[in-house]
Short mmCIF file of C-alpha atoms in Angstrom, two decimals:
data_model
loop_
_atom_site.label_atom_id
_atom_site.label_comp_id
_atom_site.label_asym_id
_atom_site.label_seq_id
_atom_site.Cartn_x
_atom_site.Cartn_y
_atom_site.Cartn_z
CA UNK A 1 -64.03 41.35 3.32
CA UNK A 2 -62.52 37.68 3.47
CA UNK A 3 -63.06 36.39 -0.42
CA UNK A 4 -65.06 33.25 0.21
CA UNK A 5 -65.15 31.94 -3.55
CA UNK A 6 -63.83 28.64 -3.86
CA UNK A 7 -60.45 27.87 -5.70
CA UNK A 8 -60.79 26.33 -9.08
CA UNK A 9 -59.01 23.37 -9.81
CA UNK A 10 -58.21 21.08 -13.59
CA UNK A 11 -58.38 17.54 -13.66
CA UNK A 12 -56.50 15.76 -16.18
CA UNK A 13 -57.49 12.41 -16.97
CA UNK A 14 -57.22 10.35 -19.74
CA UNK A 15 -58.93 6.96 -18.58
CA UNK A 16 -61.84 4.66 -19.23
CA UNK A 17 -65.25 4.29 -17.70
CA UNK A 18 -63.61 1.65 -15.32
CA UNK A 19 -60.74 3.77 -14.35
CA UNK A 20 -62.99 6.87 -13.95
CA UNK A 21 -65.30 4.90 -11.78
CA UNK A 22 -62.32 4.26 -9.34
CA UNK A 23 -61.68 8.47 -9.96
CA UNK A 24 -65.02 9.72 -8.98
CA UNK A 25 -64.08 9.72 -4.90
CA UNK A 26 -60.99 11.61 -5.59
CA UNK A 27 -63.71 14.46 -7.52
CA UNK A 28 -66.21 14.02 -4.88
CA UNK A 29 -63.07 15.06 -2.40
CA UNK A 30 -62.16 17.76 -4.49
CA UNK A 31 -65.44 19.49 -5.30
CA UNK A 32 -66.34 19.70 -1.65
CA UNK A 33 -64.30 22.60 -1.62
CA UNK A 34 -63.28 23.96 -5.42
CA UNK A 35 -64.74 24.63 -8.37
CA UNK A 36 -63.96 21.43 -10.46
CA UNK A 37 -63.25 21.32 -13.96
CA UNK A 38 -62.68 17.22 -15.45
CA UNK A 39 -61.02 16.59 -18.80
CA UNK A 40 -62.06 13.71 -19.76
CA UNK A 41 -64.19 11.94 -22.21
CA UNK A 42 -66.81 14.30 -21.94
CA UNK A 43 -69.91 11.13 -22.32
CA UNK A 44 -68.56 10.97 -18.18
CA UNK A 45 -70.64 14.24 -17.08
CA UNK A 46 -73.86 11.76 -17.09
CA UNK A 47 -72.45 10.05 -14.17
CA UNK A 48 -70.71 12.92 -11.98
CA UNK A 49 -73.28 15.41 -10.11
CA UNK A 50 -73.69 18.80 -12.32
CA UNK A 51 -71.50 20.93 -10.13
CA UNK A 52 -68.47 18.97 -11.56
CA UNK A 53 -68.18 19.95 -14.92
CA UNK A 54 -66.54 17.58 -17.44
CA UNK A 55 -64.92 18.88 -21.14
CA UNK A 56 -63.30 16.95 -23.49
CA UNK A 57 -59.43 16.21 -22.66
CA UNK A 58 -59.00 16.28 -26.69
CA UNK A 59 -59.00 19.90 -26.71
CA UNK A 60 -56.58 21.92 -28.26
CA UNK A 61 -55.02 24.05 -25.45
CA UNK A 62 -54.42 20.00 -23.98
CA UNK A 63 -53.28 18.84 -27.21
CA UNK A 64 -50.57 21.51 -27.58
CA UNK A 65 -48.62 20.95 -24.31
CA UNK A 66 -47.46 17.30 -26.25
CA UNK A 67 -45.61 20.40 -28.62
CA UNK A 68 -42.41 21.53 -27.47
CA UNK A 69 -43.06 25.19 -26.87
CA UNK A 70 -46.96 24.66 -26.61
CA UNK A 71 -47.39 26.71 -23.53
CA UNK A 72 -45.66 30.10 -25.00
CA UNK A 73 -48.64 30.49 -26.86
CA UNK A 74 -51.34 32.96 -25.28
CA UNK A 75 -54.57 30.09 -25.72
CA UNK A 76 -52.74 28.04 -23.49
CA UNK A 77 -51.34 29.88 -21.11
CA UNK A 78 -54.95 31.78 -21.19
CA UNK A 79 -56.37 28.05 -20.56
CA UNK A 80 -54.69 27.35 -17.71
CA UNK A 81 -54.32 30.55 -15.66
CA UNK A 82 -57.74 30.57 -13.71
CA UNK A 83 -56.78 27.59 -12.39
CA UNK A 84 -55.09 27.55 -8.89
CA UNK A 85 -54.14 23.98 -9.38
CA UNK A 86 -54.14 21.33 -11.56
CA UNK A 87 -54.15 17.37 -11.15
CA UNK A 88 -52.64 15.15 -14.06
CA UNK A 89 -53.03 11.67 -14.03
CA UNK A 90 -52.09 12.58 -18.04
CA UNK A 91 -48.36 12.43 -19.65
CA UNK A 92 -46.52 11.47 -16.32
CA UNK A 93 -43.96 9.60 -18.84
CA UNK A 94 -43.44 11.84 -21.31
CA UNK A 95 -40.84 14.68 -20.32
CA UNK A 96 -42.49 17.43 -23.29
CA UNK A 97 -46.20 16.92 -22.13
CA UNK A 98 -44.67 17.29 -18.06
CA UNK A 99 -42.30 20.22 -18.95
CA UNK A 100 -45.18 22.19 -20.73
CA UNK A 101 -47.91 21.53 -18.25
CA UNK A 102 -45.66 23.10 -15.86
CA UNK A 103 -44.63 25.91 -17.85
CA UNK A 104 -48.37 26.69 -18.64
CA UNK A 105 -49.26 26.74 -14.89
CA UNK A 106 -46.18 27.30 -13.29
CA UNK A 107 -45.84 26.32 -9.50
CA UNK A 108 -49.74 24.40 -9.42
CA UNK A 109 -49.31 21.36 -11.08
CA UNK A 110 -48.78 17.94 -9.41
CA UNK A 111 -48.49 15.16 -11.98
CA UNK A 112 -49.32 11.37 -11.22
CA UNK A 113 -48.58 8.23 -12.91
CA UNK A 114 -51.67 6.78 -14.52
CA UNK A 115 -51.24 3.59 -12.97
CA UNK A 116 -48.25 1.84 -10.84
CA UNK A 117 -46.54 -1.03 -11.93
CA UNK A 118 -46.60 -4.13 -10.31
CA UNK A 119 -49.47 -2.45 -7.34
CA UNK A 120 -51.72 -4.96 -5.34
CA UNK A 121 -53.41 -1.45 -4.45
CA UNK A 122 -57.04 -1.17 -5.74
CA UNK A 123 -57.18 1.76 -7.99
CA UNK A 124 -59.39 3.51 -6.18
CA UNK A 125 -57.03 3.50 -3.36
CA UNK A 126 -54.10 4.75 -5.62
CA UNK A 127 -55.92 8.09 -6.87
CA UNK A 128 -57.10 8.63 -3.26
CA UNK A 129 -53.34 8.10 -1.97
CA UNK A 130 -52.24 10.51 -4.47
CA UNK A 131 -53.84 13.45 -2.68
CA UNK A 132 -53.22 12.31 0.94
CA UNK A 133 -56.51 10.43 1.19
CA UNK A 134 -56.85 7.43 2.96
CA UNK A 135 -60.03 6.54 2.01
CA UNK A 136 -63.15 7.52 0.77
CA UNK A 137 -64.00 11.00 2.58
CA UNK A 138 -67.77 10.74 1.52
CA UNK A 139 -68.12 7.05 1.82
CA UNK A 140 -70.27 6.71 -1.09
CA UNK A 141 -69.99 7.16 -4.80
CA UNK A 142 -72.92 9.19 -5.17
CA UNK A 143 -73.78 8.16 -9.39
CA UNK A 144 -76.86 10.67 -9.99
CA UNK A 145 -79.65 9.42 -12.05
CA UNK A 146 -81.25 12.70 -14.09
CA UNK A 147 -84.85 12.92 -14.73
CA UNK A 148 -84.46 12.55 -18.37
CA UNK A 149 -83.06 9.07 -17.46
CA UNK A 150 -85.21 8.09 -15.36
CA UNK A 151 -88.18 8.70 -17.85
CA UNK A 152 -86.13 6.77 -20.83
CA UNK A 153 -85.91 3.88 -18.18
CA UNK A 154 -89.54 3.51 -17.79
CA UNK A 155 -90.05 3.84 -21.13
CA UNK A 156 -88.35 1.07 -21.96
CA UNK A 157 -89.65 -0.89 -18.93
CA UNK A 158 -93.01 -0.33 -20.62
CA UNK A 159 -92.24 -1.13 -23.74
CA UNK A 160 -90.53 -4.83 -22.83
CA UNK A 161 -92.91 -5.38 -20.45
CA UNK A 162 -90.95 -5.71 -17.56
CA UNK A 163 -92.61 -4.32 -14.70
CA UNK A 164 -93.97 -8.04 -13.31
CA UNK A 165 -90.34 -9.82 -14.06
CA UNK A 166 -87.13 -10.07 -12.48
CA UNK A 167 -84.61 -8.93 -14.72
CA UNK A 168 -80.55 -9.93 -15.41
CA UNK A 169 -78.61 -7.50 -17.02
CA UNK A 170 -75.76 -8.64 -18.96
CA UNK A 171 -72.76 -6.86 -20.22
CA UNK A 172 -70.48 -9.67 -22.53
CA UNK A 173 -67.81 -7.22 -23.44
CA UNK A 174 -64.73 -5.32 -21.60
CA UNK A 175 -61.82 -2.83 -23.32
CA UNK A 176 -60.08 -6.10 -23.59
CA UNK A 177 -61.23 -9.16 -25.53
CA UNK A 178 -59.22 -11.20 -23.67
CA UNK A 179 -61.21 -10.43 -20.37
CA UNK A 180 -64.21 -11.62 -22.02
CA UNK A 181 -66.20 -14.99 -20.95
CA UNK A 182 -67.25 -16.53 -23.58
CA UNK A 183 -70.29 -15.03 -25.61
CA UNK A 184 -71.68 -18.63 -25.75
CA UNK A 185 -71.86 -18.78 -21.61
CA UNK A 186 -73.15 -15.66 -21.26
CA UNK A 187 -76.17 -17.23 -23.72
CA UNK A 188 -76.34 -19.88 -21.31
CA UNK A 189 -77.03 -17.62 -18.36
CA UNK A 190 -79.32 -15.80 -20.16
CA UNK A 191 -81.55 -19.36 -21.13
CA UNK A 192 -81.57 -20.32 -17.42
CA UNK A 193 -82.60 -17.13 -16.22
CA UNK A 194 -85.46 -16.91 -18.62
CA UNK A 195 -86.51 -20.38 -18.66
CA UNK A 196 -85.61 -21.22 -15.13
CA UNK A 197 -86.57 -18.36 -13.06
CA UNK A 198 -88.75 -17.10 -15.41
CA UNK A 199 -87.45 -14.01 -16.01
CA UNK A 200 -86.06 -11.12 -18.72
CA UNK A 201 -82.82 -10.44 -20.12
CA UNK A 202 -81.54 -6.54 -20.85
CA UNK A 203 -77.99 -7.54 -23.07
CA UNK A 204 -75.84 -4.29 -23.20
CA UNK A 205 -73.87 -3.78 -26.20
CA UNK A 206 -71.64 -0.95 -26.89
CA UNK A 207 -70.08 0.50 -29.58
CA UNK A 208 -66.76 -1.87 -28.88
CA UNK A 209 -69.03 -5.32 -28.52
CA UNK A 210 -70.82 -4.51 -32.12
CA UNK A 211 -67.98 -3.59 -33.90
CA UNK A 212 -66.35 -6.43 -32.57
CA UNK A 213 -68.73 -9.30 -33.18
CA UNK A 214 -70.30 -11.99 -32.02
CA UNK A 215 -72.90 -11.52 -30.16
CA UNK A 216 -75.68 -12.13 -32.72
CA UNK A 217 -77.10 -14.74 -30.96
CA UNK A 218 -77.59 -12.79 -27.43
CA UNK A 219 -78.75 -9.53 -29.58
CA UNK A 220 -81.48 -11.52 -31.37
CA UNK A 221 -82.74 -13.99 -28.22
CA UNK A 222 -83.29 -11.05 -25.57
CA UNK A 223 -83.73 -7.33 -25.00
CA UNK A 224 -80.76 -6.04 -26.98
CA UNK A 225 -80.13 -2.17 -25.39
CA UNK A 226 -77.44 -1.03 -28.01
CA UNK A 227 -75.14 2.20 -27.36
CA UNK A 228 -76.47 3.54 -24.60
CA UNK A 229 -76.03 7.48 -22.92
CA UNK A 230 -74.14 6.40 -19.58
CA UNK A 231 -76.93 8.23 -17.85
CA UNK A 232 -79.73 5.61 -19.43
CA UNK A 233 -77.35 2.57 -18.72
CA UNK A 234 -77.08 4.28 -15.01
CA UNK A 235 -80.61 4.73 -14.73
CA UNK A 236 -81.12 0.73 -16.42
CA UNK A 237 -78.90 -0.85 -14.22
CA UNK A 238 -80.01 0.80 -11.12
CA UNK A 239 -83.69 -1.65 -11.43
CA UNK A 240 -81.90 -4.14 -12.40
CA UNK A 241 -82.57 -7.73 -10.47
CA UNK A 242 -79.26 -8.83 -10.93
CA UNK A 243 -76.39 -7.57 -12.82
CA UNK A 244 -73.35 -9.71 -14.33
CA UNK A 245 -70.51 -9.54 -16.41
CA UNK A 246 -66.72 -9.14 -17.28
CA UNK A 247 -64.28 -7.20 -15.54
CA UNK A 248 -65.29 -4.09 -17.13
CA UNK A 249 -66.37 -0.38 -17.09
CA UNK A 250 -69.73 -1.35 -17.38
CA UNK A 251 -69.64 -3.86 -13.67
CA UNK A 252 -67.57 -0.77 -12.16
CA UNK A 253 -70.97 1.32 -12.62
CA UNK A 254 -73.42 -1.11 -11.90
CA UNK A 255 -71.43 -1.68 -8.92
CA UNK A 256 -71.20 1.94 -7.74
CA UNK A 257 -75.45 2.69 -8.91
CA UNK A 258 -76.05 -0.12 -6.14
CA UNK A 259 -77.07 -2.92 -8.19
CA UNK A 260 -76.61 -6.28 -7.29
CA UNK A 261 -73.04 -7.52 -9.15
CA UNK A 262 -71.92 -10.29 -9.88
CA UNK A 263 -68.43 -10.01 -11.72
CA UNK A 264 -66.31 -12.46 -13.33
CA UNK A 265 -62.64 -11.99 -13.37
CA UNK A 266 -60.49 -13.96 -15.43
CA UNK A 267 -56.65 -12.39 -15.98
CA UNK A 268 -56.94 -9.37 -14.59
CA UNK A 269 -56.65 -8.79 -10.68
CA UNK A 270 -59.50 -8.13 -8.72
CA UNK A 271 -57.70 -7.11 -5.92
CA UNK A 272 -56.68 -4.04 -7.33
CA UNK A 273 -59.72 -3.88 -9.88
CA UNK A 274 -62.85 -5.31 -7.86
CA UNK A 275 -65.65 -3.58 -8.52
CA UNK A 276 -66.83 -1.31 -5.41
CA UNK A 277 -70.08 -1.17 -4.17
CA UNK A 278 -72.67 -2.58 -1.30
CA UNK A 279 -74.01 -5.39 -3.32
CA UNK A 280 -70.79 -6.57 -5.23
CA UNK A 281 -69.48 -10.48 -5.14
CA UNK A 282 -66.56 -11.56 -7.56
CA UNK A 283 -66.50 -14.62 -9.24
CA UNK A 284 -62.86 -16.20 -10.10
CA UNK A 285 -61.99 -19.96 -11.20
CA UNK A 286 -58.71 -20.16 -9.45
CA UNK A 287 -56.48 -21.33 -12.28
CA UNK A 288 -52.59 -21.31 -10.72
CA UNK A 289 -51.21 -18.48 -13.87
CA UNK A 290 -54.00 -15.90 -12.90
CA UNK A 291 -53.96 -13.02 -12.64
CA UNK A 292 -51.15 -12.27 -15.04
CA UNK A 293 -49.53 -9.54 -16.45
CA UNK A 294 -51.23 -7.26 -19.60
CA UNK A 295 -48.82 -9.26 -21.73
CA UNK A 296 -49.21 -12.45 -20.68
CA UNK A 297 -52.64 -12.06 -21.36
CA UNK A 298 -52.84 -10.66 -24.87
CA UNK A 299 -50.65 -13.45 -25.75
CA UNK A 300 -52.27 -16.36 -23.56
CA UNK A 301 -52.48 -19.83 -26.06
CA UNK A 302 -55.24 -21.04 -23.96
CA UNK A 303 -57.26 -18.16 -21.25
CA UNK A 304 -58.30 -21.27 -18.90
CA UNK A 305 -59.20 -18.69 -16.69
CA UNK A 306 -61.94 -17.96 -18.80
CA UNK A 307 -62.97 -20.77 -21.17
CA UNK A 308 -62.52 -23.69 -18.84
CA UNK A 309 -65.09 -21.64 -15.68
CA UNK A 310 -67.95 -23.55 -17.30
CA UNK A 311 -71.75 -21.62 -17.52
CA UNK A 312 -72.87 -24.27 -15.39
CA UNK A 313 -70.79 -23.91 -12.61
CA UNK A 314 -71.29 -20.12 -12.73
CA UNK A 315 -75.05 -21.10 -12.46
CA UNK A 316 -74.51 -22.96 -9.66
CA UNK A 317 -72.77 -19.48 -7.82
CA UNK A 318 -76.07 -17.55 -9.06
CA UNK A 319 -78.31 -19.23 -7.47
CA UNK A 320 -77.94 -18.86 -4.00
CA UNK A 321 -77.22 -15.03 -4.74
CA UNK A 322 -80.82 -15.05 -6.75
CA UNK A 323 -82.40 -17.14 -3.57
CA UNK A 324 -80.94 -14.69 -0.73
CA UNK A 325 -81.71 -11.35 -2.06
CA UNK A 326 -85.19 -9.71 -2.20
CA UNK A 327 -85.87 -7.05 -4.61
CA UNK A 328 -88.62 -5.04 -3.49
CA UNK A 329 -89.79 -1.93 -5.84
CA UNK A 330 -92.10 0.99 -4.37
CA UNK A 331 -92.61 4.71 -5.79
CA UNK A 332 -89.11 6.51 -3.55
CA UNK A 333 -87.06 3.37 -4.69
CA UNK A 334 -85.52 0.45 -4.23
CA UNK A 335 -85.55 -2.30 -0.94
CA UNK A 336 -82.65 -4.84 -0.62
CA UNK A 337 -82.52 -7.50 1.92
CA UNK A 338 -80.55 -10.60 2.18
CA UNK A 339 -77.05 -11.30 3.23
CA UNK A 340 -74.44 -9.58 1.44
CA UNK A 341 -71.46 -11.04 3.06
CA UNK A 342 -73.20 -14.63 2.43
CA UNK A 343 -72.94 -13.84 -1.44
CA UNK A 344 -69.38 -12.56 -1.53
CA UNK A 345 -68.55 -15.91 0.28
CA UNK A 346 -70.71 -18.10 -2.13
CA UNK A 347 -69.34 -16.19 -5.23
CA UNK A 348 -65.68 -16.83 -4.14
CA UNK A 349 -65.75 -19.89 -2.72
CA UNK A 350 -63.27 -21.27 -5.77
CA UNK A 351 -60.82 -18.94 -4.50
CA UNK A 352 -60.45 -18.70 -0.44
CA UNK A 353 -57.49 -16.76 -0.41
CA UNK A 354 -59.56 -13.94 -1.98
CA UNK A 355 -62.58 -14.49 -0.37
CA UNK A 356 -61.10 -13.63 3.20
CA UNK A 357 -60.05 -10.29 1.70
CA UNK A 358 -62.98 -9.80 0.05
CA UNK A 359 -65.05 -10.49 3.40
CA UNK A 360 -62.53 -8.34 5.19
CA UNK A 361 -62.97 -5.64 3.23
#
């Protein structure tokens, strides 16, 4: 009798919500036919469907292959053995982690660089490519939104009293300070979409943004939604009006849930870092140094990029975004309409260069 049981396959992957984002149509790919097991930061199972299962990378029969002679113990090699292959986008640089991975799964390991140097690729593209996928196979990044979530999100609808208002999400913070807009514009945005279009204000703030600082003024004027399960900030952004913020993990998923994004890119590259979705348009200032390199940015005397793209010329990309899209809610979901193309041109129109690859895309 032929054994139809699918394969089961290890994931290795040390990234970010952003970079795991750009993963999830490489796991999509791979759990159409094999069991999948992710290693990961295990808060990323609230955003992958429940037949991919996600641990925590920071587990010990992981943590021993950085150990010369790591995978001569039984735990590891135990670990690794039902697996008949396994995909690390982990420890491609350092010659103990590679020589041990191997060792513990000899003969089904293929190891990948986290990222490429000096790529133009999107990052999507790059995990894809490392499998011998072109593109997307399902087309779609398929974030589910669980029940639990979905309740929590109403909840909280009810309790703001949001159901008659249009509401902007914002999300002031990224991994990187230095990808930030100002705190101070994002206020700004927040003032005209309350007092000018008469609507309500959901600010996200993780765990990074209030250890950091400085965002007491955003917390305390509007809906402050502080530490969030991914699966409630899924579930929040996916009735969101509008959504808009930094190049971050947080615009990666409100990209992918389907809400409309707007994202502002300062340093970093958008053509290899765009979010990806259907309702996506990028907003860039054009300044001559940008993008530039991680080092270049950490040590940038003056992030013109950033601090010179004035609030009120961001406003003035909003509003034709806010005036061509139609938000329509009804019990089975959500209705768009309006020109997406149109908003990808509006929001780029700083940048042309861009824009043409943006509309190409």
């Amino acid at each position: 009798m032929t054994n139809l049981k699918k394969p089961r396959i290890a994931v290795l992957f040390p990234g970010a919500l952003g970079d795991f984002v750009c993963l999830i149509p490489v796991l999509h790919a791979l759990a159409d036919n094999a069991q999948l097991d992710v290693f990961a930061n295990s808060e990323f199972a609230d955003i992958v469907p429940r037949d991919i299962r996600v641990g925590a990378l920071e587990r010990y029969e992981i943590n021993r292959l950085f150990v010369p002679g790591g995978a001569l113990e039984r735990r590891v090699r135990d670990f690794f053995s039902p697996y008949q292959r396994v995909y690390s986008w982990m420890g491609s640089g350092q010659p103990v982690f590679a020589g041990q991975l191997a060792a513990a799964a000899p003969g089904r390991v293929r190891l990948f660089a986290f990222r490429v140097a000096n790529s133009t690729a999107h990052q999507t593209d790059y995990y894809l490519s490392c499998l011998g996928f072109f593109q997307n196979p399902s087309g779609t990044l398929n974030i589910p939104l669980s029940v639990e979530a979905l309740q929590w999100r109403e909840e909280f609808w009810d309790r703001h009293a949001l159901a008659e208002k249009s509401v902007l999400v914002l999300a002031p913070g990224s991994g990187a300070r230095e990808k930030n807009w100002p705190a101070a514009y994002f206020a700004t945005i927040a003032r005209w979409w309350r007092e000018r279009k008469g609507g309500a204000v959901i600010v996200l703030l993780g765990a990074a943004e209030l250890e950091r600082g400085g965002f007491d003024a955003l917390a305390v004027d509007f809906i402050s939604a502080r530490n969030l399960r991914l699966a409630q900030v899924a579930a929040l952004l996916f009735r969101a009006d509008l959504y808009f913020g930094n190049d971050s993990g947080i615009t990666h998923l409100a990209a992918a849930v389907g809400a409309p994004t707007v994202a502002l890119f300062g340093p970093s590259d958008a053509r290899r870092w765009a979010p990806r979705g259907a309702k996506v348009s990028l907003l860039r200032l054009g300044i001559a140094c940008s993008p530039c390199e991680l080092a270049v940015m950490k040590s940038c005397p003056h992030r013109k990029c950033l601090s010179e793209f004035f609030p009120e010329k961001v406003i003035g990309k909003l509003k034709p975004l806010v005036a061509e899209t139609t938000l329509t809610w009804g019990k089975t979901g959500i209705t768009v309409t309006g020109s997406h193309p149109a908003m990808k041109e509006h929001a780029l129109g700083d940048n042309p260069s861009l824009r043409d690859r943006a509309l190409a895309d």
